[in-house]
XYZ file of N, CA and C in Angstrom:
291
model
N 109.138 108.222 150.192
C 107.796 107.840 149.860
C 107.303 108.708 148.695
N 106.445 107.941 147.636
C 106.090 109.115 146.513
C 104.312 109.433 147.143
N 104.834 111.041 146.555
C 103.353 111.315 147.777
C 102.449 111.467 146.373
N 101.067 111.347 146.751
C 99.996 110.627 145.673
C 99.654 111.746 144.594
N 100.243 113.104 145.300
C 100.296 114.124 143.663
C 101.038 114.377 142.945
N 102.081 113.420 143.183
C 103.127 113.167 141.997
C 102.405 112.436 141.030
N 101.917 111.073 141.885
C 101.305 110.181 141.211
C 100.236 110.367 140.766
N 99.660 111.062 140.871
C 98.121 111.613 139.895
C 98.874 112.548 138.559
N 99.761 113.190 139.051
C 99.856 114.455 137.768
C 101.377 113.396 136.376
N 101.651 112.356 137.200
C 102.287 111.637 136.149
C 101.267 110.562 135.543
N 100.049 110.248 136.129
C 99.198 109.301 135.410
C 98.243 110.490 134.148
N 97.725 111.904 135.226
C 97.618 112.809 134.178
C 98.307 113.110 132.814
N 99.890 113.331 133.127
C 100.691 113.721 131.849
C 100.344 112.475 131.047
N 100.740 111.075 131.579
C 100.503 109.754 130.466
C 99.597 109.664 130.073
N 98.196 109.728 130.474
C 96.892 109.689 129.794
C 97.009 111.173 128.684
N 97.397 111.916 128.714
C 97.638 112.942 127.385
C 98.371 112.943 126.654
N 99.073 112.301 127.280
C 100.111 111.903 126.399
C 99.867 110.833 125.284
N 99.215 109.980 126.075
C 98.630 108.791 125.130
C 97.477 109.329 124.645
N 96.451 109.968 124.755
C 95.571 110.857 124.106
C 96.099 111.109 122.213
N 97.054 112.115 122.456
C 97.975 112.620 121.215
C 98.609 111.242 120.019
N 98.496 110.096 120.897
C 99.351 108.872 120.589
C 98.098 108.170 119.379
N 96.829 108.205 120.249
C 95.604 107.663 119.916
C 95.404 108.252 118.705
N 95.027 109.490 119.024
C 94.420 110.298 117.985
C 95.068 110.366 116.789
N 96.513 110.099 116.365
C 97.343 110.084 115.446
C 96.975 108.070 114.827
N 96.727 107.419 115.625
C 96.590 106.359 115.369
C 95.351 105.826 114.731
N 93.980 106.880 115.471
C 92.521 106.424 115.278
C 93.112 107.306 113.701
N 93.890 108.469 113.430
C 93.342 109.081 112.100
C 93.721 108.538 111.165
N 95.096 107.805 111.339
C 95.923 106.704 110.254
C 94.864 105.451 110.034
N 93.989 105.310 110.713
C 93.254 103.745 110.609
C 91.829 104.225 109.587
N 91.879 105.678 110.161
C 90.981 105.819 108.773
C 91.181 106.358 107.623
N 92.391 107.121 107.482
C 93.101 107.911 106.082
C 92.981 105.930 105.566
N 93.352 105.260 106.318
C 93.670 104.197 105.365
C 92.060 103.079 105.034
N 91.320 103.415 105.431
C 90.196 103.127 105.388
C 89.484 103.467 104.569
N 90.468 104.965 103.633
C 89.667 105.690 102.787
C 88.883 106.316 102.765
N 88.844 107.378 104.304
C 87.939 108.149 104.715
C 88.905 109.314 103.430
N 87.455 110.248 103.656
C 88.246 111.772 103.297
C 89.043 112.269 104.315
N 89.899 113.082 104.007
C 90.834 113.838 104.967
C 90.033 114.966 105.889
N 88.870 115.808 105.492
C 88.694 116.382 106.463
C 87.366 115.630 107.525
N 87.131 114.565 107.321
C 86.564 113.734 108.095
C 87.403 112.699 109.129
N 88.580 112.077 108.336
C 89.757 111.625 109.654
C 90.541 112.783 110.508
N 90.561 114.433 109.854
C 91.042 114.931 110.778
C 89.882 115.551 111.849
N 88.822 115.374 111.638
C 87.874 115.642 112.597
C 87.488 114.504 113.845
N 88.318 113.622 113.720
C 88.190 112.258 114.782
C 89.201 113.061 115.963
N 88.980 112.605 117.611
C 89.831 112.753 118.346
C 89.663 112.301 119.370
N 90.910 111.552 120.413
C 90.745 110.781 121.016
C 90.949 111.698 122.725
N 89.522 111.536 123.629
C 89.554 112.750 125.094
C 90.164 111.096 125.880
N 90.302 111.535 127.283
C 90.240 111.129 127.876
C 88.971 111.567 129.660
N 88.678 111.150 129.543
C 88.146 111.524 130.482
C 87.953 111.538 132.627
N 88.989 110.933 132.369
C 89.672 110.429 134.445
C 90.005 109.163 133.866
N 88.699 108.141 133.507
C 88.183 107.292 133.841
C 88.783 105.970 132.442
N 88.626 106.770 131.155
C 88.361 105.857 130.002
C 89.015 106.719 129.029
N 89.761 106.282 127.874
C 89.407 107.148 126.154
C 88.252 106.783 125.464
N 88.295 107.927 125.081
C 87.050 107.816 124.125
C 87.255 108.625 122.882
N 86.628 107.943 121.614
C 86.505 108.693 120.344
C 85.610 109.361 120.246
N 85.927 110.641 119.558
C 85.221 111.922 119.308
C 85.414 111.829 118.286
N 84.037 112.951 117.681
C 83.827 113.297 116.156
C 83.061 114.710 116.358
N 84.186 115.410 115.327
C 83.697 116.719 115.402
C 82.308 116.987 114.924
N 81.258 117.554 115.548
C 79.499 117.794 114.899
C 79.726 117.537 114.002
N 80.190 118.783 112.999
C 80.304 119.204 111.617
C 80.186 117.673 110.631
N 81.086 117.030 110.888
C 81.710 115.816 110.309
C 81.038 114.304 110.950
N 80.182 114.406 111.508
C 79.037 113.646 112.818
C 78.374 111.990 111.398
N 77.543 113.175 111.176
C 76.644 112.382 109.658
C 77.718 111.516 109.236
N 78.728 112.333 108.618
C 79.224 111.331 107.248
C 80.451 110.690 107.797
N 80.722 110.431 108.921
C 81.340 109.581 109.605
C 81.138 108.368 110.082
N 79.857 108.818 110.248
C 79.006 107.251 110.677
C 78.333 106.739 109.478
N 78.143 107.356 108.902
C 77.875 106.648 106.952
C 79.242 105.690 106.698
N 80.302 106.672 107.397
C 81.528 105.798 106.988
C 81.759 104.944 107.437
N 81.474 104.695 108.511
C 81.683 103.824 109.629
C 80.835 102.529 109.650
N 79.455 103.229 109.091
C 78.428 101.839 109.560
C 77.525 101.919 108.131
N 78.183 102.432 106.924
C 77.484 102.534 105.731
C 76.020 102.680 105.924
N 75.836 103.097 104.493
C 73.880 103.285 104.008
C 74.000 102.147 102.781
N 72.667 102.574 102.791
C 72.106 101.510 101.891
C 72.896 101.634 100.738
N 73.320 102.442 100.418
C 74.405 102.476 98.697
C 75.692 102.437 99.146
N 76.338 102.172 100.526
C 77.741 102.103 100.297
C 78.002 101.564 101.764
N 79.055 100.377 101.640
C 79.618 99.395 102.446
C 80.306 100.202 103.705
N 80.178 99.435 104.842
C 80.556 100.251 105.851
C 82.285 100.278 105.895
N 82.929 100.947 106.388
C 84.336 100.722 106.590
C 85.655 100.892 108.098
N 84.232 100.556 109.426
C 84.098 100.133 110.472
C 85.841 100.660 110.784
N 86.383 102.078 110.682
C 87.691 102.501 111.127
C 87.466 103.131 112.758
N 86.730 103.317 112.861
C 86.564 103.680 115.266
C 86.606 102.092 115.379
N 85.360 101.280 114.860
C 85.549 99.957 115.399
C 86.698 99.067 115.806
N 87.206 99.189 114.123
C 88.694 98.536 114.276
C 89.552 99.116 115.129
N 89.915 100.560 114.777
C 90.781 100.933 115.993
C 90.256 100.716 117.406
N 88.986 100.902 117.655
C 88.762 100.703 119.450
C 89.051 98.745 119.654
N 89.013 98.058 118.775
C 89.113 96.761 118.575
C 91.159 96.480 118.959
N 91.322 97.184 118.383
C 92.802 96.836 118.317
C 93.644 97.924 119.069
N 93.532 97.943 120.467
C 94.334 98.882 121.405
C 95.383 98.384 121.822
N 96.154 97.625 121.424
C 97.189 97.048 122.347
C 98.511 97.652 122.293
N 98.597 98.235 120.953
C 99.575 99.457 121.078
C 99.738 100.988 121.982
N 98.616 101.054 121.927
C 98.058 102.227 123.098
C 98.249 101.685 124.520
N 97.541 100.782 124.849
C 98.076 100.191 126.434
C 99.260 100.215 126.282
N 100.248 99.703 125.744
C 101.709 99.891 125.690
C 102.222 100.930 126.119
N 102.101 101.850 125.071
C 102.092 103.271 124.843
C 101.989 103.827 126.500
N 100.861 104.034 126.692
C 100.359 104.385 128.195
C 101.475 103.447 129.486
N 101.112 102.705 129.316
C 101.971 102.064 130.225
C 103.702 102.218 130.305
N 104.070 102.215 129.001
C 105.275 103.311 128.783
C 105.705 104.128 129.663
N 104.778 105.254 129.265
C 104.700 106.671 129.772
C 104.902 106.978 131.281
């Protein structure tokens, strides 16, 4: 019989695992989006028990979401959107694991 703290600390390792998977994925969707570099490396993907979720470092907070959801002088370039839009490599990924 597999006793249920195997099975918690292997759903643990896969959810961090896929964490590391994400976060390499959310930063490629915006290097290519044409973010600046120290604004895609300030993106990161937690998990929390329950869900992932995208993070943005304070520092980099403002001009991320300028990037994301533009101002009045410059077009948005919606890279969290798209990536939280297009997970199906990540479920994979996770389910993998």
């Amino acid at each position: 019989m597999i006793q249920l703290a195997h099975v918690q600390g292997a759903v643990a390792k896969a959810s961090r695992d896929t964490t590391h998977y994400m976060t390499a994925q959310l930063r490629t969707e915006a290097f290519n989006s044409g973010w600046p570099e120290h604004v895609a490396r300030a993106l990161h993907v937690s998990h929390d028990g329950t869900a992932f979720k995208v993070n943005i470092h304070p520092d980099h907070l403002v001009e991320a979401q300028n990037l994301e959801y533009g101002t009045p002088d410059t077009l948005p370039t919606a890279a969290i959107r798209r990536f939280n839009n297009n997970n199906h490599e990540a479920n994979a990924f996770l389910v993998g694991r």
